Coordinates of C-alpha atoms in Angstrom, one line a residue:
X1 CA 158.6 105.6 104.0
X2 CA 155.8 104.5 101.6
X3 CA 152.4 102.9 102.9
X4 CA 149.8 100.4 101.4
X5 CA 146.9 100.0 102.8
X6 CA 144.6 97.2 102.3
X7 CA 142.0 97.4 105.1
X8 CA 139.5 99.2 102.8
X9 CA 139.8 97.4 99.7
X10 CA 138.5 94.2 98.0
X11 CA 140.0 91.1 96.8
X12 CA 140.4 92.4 93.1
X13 CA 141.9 95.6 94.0
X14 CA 144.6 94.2 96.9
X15 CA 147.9 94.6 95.5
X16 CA 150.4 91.4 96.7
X17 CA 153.8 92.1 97.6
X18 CA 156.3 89.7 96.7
X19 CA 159.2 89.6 98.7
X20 CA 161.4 91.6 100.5
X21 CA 164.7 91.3 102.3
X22 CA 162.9 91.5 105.7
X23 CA 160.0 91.7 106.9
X24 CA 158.7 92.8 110.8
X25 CA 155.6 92.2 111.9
X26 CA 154.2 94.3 114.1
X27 CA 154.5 98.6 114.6
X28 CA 154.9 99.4 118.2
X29 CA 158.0 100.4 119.7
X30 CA 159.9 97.0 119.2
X31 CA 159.0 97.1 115.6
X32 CA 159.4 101.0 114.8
X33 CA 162.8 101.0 117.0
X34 CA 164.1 98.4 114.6
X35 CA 162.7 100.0 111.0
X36 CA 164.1 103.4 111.7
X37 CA 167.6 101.9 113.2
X38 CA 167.5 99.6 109.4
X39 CA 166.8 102.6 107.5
X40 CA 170.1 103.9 106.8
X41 CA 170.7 100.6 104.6
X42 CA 170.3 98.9 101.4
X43 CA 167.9 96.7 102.8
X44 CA 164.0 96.3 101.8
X45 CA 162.3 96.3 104.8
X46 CA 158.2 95.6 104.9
X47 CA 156.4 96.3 108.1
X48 CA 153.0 94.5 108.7
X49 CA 150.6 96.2 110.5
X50 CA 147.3 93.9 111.7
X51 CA 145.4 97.3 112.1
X52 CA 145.2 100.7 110.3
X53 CA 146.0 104.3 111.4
X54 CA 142.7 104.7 113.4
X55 CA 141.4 102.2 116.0
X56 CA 138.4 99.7 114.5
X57 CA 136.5 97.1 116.2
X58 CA 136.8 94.7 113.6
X59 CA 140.2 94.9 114.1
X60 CA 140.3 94.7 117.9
X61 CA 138.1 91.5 117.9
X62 CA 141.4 90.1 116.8
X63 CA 142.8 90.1 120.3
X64 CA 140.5 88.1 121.8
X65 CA 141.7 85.3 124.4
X66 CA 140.4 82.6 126.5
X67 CA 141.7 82.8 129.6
X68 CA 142.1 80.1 131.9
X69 CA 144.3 81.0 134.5
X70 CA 144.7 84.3 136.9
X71 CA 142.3 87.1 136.3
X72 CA 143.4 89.2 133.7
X73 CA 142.5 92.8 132.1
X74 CA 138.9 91.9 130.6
X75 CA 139.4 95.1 127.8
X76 CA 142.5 94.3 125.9
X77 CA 142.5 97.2 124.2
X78 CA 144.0 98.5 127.3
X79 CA 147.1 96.0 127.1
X80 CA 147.1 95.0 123.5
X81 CA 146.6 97.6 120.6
X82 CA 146.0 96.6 117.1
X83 CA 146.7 100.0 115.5
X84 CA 149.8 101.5 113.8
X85 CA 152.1 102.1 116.5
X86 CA 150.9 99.1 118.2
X87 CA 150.6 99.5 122.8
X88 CA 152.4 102.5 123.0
X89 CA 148.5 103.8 122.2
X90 CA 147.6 102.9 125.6
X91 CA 151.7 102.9 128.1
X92 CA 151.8 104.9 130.7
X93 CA 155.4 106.1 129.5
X94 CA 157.4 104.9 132.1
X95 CA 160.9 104.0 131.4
X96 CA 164.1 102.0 133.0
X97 CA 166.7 99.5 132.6
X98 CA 167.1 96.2 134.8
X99 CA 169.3 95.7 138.0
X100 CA 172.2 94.2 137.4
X101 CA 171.1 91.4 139.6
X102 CA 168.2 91.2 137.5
X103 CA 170.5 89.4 134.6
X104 CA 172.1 87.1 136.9
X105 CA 171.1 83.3 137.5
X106 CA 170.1 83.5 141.7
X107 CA 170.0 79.7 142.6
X108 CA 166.9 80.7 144.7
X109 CA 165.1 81.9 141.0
X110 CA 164.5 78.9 138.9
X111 CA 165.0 79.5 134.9
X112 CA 166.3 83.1 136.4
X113 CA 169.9 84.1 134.3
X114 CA 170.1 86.1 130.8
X115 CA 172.4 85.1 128.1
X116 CA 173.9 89.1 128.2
X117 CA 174.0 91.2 131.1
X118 CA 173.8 95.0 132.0
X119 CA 177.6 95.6 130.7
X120 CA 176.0 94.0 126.9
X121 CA 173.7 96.4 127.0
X122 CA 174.7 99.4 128.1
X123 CA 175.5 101.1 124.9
X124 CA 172.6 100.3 123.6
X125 CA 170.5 101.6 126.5
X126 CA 172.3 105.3 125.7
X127 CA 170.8 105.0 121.9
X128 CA 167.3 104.6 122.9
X129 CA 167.2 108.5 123.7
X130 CA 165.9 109.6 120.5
X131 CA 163.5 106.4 120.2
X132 CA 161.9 107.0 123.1
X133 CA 162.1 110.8 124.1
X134 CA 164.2 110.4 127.2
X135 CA 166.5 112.8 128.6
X136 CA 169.6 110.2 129.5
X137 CA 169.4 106.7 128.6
X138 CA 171.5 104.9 131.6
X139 CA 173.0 105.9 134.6
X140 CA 170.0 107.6 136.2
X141 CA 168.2 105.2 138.3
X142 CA 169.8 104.9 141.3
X143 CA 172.1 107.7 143.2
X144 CA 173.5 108.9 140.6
X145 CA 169.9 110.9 139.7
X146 CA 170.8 114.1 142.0
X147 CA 174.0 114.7 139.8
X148 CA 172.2 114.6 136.3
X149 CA 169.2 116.2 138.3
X150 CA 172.3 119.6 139.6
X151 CA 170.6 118.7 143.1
X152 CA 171.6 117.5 146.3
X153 CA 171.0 113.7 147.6
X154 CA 168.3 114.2 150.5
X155 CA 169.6 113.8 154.0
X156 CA 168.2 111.9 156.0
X157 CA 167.1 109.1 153.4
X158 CA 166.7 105.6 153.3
X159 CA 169.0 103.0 154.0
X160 CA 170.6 102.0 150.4
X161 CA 171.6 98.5 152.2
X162 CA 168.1 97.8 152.7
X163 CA 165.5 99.8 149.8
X164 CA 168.0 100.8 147.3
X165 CA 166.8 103.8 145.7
X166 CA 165.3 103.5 141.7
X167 CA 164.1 106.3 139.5
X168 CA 161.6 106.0 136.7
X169 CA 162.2 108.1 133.6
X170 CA 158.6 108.8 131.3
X171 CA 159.3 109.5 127.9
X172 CA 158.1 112.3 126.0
X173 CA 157.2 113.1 122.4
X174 CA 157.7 116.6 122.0
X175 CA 155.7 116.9 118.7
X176 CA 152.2 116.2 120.9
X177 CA 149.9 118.4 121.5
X178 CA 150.8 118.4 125.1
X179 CA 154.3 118.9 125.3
X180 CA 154.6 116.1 128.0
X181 CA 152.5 113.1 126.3
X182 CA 154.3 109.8 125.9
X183 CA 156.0 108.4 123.0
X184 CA 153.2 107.6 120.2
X185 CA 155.3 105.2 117.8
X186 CA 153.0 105.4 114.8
X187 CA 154.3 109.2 114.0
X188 CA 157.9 108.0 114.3
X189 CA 157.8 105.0 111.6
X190 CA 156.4 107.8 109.5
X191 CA 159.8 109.1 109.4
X192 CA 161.5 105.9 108.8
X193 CA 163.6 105.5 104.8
X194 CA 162.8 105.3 101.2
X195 CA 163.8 101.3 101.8
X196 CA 161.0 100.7 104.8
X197 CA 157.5 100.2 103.4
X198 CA 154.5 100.1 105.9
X199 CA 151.2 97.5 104.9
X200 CA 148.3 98.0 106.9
X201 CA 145.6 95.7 107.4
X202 CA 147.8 92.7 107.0
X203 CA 147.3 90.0 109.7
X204 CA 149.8 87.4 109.9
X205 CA 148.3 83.8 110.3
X206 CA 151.6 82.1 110.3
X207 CA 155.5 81.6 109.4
X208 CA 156.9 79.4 106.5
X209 CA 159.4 77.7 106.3
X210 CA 162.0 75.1 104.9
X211 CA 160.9 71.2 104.5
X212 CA 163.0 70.8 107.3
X213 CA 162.2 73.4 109.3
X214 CA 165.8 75.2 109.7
X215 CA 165.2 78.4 107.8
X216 CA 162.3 81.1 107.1
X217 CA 161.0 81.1 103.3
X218 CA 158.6 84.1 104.4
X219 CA 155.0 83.9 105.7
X220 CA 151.2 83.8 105.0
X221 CA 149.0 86.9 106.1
X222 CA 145.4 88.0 105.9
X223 CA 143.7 90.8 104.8
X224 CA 140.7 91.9 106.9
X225 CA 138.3 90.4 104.9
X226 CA 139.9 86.9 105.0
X227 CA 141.7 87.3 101.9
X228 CA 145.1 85.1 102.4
X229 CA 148.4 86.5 101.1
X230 CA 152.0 85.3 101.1
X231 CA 155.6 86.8 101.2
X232 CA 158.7 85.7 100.5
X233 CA 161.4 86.9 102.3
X234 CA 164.6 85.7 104.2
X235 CA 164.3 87.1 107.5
X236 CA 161.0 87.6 109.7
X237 CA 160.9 89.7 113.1
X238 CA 158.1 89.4 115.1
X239 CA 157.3 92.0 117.4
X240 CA 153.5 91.5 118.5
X241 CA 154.1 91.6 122.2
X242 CA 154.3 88.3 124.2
X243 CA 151.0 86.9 123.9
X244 CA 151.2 87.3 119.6
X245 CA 154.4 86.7 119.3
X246 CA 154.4 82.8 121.1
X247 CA 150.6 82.5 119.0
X248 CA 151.7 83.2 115.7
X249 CA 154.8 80.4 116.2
X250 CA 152.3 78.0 117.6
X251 CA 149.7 78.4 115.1
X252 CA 152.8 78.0 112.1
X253 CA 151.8 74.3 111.7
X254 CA 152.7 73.9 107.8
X255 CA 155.6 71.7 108.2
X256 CA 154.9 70.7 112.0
X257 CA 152.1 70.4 114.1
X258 CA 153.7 71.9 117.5
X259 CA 154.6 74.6 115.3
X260 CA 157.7 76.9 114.3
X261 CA 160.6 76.6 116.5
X262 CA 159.5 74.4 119.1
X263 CA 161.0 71.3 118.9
X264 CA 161.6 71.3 123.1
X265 CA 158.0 72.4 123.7
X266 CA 158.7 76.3 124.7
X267 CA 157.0 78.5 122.5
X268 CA 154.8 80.0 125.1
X269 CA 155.7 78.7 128.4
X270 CA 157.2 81.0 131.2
X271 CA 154.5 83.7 130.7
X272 CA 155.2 86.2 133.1
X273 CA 153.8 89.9 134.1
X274 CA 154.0 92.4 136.8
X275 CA 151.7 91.9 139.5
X276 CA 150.9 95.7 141.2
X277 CA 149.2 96.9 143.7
X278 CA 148.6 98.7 147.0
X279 CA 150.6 97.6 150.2
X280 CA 150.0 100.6 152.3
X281 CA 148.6 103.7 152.8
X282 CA 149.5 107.4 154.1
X283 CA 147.4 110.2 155.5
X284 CA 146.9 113.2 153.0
X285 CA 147.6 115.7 155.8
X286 CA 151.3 115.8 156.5
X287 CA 151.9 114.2 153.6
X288 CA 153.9 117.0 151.8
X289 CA 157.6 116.2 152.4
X290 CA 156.6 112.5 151.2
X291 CA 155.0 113.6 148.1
X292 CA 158.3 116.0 147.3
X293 CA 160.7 113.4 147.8
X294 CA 159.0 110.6 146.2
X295 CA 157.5 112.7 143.6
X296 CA 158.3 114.3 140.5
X297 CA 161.4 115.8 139.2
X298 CA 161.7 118.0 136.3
X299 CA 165.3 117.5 134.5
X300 CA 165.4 119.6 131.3
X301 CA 162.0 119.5 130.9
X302 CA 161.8 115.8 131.3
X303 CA 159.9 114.3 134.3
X304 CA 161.2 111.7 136.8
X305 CA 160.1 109.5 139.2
X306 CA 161.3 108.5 142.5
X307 CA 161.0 105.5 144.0
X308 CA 162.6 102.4 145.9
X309 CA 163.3 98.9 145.8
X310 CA 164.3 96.0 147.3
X311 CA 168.3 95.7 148.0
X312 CA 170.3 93.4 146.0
X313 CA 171.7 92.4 149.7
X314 CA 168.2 92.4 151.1
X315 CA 167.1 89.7 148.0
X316 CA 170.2 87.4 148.5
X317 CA 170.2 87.4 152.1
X318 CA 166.0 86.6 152.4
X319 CA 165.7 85.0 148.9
X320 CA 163.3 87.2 147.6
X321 CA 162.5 88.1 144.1
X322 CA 163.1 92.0 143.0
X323 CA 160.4 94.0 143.8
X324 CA 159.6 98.0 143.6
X325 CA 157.2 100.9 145.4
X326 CA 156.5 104.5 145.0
X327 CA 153.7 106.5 145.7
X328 CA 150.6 105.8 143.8
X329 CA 148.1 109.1 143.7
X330 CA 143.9 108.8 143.2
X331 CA 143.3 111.8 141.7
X332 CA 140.1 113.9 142.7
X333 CA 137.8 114.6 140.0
X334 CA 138.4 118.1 140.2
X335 CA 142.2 117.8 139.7
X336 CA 143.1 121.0 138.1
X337 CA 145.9 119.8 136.1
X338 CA 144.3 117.1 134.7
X339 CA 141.8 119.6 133.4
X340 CA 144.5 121.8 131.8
X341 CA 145.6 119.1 130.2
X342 CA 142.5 118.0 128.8
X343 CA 142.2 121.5 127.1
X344 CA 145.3 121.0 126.0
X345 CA 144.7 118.0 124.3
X346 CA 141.8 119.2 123.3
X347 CA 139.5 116.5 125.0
X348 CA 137.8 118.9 127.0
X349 CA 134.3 118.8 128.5
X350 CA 134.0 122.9 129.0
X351 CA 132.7 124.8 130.8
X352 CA 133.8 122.0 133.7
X353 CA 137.7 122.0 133.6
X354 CA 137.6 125.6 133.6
X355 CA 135.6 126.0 136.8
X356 CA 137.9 123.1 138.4
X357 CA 140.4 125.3 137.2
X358 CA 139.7 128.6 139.3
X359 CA 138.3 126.2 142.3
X360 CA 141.5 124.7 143.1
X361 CA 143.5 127.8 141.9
X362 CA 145.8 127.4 145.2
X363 CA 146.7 124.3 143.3
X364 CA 147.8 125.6 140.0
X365 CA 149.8 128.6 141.6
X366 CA 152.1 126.0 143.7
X367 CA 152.3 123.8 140.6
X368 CA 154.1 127.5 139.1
X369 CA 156.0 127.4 142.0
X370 CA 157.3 123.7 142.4
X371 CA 157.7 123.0 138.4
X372 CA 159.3 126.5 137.6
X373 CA 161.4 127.2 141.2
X374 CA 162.1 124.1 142.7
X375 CA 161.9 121.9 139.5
X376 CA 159.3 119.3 141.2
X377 CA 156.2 117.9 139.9
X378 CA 153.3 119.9 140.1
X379 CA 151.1 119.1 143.1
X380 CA 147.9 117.2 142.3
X381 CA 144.5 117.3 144.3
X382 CA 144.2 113.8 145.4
X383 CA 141.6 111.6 147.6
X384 CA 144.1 109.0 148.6
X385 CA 147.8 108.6 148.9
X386 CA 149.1 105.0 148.8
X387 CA 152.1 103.0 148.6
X388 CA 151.9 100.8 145.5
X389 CA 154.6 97.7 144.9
X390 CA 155.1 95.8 141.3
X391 CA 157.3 92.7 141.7
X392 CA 158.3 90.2 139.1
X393 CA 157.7 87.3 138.8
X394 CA 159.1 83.3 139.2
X395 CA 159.6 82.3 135.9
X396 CA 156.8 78.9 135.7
X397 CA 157.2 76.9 132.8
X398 CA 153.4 75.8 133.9
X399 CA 152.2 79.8 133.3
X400 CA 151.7 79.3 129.5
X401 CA 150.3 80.6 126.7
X402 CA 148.7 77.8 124.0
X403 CA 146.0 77.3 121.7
X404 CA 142.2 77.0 121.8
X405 CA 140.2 75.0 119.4
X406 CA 138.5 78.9 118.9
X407 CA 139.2 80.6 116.2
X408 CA 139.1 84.2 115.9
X409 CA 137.2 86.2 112.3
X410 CA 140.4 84.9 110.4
X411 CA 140.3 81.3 111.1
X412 CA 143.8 81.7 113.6
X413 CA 143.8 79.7 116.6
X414 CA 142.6 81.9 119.8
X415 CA 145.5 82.2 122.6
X416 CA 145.0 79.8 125.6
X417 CA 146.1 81.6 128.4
X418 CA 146.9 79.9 131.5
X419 CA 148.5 82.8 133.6
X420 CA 149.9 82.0 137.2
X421 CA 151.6 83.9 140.1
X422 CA 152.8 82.2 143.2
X423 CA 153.6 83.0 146.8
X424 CA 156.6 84.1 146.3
X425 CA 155.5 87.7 144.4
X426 CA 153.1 87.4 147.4
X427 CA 156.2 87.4 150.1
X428 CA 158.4 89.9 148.3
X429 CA 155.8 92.7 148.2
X430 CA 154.8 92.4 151.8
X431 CA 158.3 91.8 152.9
X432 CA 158.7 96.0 150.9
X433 CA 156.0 96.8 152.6
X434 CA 157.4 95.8 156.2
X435 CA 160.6 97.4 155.1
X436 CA 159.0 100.9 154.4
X437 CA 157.6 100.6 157.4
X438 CA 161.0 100.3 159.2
X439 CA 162.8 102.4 157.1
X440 CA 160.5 105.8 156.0
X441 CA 160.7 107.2 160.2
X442 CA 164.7 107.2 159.9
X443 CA 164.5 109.3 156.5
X444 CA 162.1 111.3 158.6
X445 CA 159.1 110.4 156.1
X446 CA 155.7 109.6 157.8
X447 CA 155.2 105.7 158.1
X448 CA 153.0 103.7 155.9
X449 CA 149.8 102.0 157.4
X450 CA 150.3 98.4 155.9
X451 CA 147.2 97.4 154.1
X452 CA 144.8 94.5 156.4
X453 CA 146.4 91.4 153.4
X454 CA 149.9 92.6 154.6
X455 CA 149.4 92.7 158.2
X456 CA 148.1 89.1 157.5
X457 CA 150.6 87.4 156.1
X458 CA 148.2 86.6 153.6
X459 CA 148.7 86.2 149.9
X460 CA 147.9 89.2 147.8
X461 CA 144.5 89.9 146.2
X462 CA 143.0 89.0 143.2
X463 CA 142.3 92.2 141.7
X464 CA 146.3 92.6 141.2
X465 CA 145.8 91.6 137.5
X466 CA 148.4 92.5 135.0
X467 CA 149.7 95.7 133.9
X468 CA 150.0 95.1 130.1
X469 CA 153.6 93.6 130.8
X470 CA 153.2 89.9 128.9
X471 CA 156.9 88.3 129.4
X472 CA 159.1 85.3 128.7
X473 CA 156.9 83.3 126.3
X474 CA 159.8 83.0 123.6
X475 CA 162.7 83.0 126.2
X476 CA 166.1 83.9 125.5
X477 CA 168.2 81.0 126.6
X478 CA 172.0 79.5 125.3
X479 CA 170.2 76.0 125.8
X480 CA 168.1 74.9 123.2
X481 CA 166.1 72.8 125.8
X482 CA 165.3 75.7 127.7
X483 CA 164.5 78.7 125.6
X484 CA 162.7 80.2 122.4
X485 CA 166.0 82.3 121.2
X486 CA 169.4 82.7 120.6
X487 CA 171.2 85.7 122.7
X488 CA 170.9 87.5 119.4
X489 CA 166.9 86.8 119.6
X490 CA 167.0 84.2 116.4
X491 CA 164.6 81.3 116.8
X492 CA 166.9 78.5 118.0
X493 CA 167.1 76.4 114.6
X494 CA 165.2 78.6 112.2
X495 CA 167.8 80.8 110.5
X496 CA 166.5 84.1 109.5
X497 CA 164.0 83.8 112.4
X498 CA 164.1 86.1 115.1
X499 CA 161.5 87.9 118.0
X500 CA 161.6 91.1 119.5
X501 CA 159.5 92.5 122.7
X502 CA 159.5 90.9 126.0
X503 CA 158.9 87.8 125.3
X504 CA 162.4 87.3 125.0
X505 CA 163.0 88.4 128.6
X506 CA 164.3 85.4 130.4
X507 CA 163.2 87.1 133.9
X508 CA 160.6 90.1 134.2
X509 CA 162.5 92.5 136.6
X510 CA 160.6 95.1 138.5
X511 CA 160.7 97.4 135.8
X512 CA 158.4 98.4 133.0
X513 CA 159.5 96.8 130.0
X514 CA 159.7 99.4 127.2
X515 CA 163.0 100.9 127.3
X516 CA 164.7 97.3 127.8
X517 CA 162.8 96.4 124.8
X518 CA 164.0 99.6 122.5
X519 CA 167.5 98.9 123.7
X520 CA 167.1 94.7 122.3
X521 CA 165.6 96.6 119.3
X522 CA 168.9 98.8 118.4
X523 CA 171.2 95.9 119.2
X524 CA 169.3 93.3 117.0
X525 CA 169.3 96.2 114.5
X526 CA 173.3 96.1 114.7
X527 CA 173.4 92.9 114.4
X528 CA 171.6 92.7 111.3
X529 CA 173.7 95.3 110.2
X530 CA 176.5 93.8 110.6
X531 CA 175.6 90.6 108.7
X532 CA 174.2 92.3 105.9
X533 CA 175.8 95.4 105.3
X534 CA 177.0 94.0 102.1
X535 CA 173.6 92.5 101.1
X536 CA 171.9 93.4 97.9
X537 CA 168.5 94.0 98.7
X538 CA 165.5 92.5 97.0
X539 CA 163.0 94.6 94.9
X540 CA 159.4 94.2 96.4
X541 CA 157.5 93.4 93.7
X542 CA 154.0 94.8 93.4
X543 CA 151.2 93.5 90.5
X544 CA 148.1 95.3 90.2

């Protein structure tokens, strides 16, 4: 792979590039996934990157938003990262595919129903293994665990009929420092072809297109000092995550005012995230037996996490939407773990972590025990042990994303976002909640104490913001009238156009997103494989 940078130059010294066969936008998982599975061909493939290798303010100003709607995350560098490699800065690694009732159209879900289902994507689920560090890539998240995990199911345990068990997979990148830190993107486009070329520093302002509309010419970007730069190419991806992705299509106003491919008014609508939060609570003492069996599990040296969910019978039968919980941990200060870990990364304050070290010694020699005997976890020091739900969402064409008259350092349009939840994500996670409580003294597990807005009946708080999860704003639909894309994720109308990332997701799931949107990656990869494979590519041109 060859770079070009143009954050630290000036106008006379930028060198234009003009054209290429394709062209992504954007370097986080959906856009690295997709330039190292294009690699192997004769295409010319630019990335554009909005930031640079390191973080920079000027750079992160970019993501501001005016919010008008739920309380959201007020640092968006927390959700949002403008930086080579793009969010997977800032995920918390966790990884699984959707329910198979998570595809299907559930008359009580309105806009619920993908164009492909869990059978579609399957394959393509198994080939996100190398992307993302995983051990397995389907197959592990329900009962099927103990037998890739060589253990035996627990018995008693809960009632699959009624929480259905789930199990999270966190990725790992084996080439960190610490040998258990997520995925980091950035170092794997590094390792992408000779045909994939990565140009930092380039901010894209909007799409171009035909006069009438129905194809991609190539687009318009900025450099960091406002300089404005096109390229011509055939086929754009945009993978900027789902607030980016709808803003650059709505601020693409050249040959339409409502912008690129939204003749039905849908570019943004449906926005979506995963509301999470505490339901209950346990006592610390006694707790053990809980934390094992709802802990971690170490599977050739990869970590798992065990959890629950909401019944495909338990959803049809009460109409609820899907909904997760496993046990969410506040680490003490003096956590001795965490402290190895920050020596390991080198992000130490010493002499500190080594005195929290030998203080909770007890701690470190059962994490020995449990990671290298009983392949667990290792056992943290914790000041609270609760139960924490994430549930998806109702799709809401009303729960938008659109433009402000702000502009950001560039000129673009600000998003307008007008995020909602209802009382439906409200009913499902208390109705988990109630369930646990029903369910954990038959499996023998000590029974959650249901947090005072449970007991209520009342609808969950406000701090529940969103976990970095933006969804549905450039929907996946076979309707035109109804969706952003194609089931192949082209821009309905716009040949050559296509998005990547969740904003494609017709419904949010449970689930974190990332390893649903590495699996899309690979299979939009095959499909532009498959149409091109004979395609000459085009020589990027590049003039001093």
């Amino acid at each position: 792979m060859s770079a070009i940078n143009l954050i630290n130059v000036s106008d006379e010294t930028v060198l234009p590039i003009e054209s290429c066969d394709i062209c992504i936008v954007g370097s986080g998982p959906a856009g690295t996934t997709l330039a190292r599975e294009l690699a192997d061909t004769k295409l010319s493939i630019i990335v554009l990157e909005s930031g640079g290798s390191k973080r920079d303010p000027l750079v992160d100003s970019l993501d501001e938003i005016e919010n008008v709607g739920r309380p959201r995350a007020s640092d968006q560098w927390s959700v949002r990262n403008r930086i080579v490699g793009g969010s997977s800065h800032t995920w918390g690694g966790r990884c699984g595919p959707f329910d198979e009732i998570d595809y299907q159209m559930r008359p009580w879900v309105p806009f619920s129903g993908w164009p492909i289902d869990d059978v579609d994507l399957g394959p393509y689920l198994a080939r996100t293994v190398s992307h993302l560090g995983l051990a397995v890539g389907s197959g592990y998240n329900d009962d099927r665990f103990w037998s890739i995990a060589g253990r035996k199911p627990p018995s008693p345990d809960l009632d699959p009929a009624v929480l259905a068990p789930f199990f999270w997979q966190f990725s790992r990148d084996a080439n960190e420092t610490y040998p258990y830190e997520y995925m980091r993107f950035g170092r794997r486009l590094k390792t992408a072809g000779a045909n994939v070329t990565l140009v930092t520093g380039a901010t894209v302002q909007g799409i171009l297109t035909a006069d009438a509309g129905n194809a991609v010419l190539g687009l318009r970007f900025s450099t960091i000092d406002g300089c404005i730069r096109a390229l011509t190419t055939s086929r754009v991806v945009l993978c900027c995550g789902g607030i980016e992705n709808a803003r650059i299509l709505l601020n693409s106003t050249d040959r339409d005012p409502r912008g690129v491919g939204n003749d039905h008014d849908q570019v943004g609508r449906y926005l979506m995230d995963h509301l999470r939060g505490s339901v209950a609570t346990f006592p610390l003492s006694g707790s053990d037996n809980l934390q094992k069996r709802f802990g971690r599990y170490n599977v050739s040296g990869h970590f798992f996490r065990a959890g629950f969910r909401l019944s495909p019978e338990v959803q049809r039968r009460e109409e609820l939407v899907n909904c997760a919980g496993w046990l969410g941990e506040v680490l003490a200060p003096d956590d001795p773990w965490a402290a190895m870990r920050r020596i390991a990364g080198r992000t130490s304050k010493l002499p500190q972590d080594i005195l929290n070290i030998v203080a909770n010694s007890n701690f470190v020699l059962r994490g020995v025990r449990d990671y290298w005997g009983e392949r667990n976890g290792v056992p943290r020091k914790m000041t609270e042990l609760n139960l924490q739900a994430m549930c998806e969402q109702v799709p809401d064409p009303d729960s938008r994303v659109t433009l402000s008259d702000r502009r950001d350092r560039l000129g673009m349009r600000l998003p307008r976002i007008d995020w909602r939840s209802s009382s439906e994500e409200s009913r499902a996670m208390r109705r988990l909640a109630e369930l646990a409580v029903q369910e954990f003294p038959k499996a023998g597990l000590p029974q959650p104490i249901l947090e005072d807005w449970v007991k209520d009946g009342a609808e969950m708080p406000s701090t529940f913001v969103d976990v970095a999860h933006p969804t549905g704003t450039t929907r996946m639909s076979c309707d035109v009238r109804l969706g952003v894309v194609d089931r192949n994720c082209q821009v309905h109308g716009v040949q050559g156009l296509y998005v990547m990332g969740s904003s494609v997701f017709p419904t949010a799931g449970h689930c974190n997103p990332t390893q649903m949107i590495v699996a899309l990656a690979v299979r939009l990869a095959d499909h532009i494989k498959a149409a091109n494979l004979q395609r000459q590519p085009a020589r990027v041109a590049i003039h001093a």
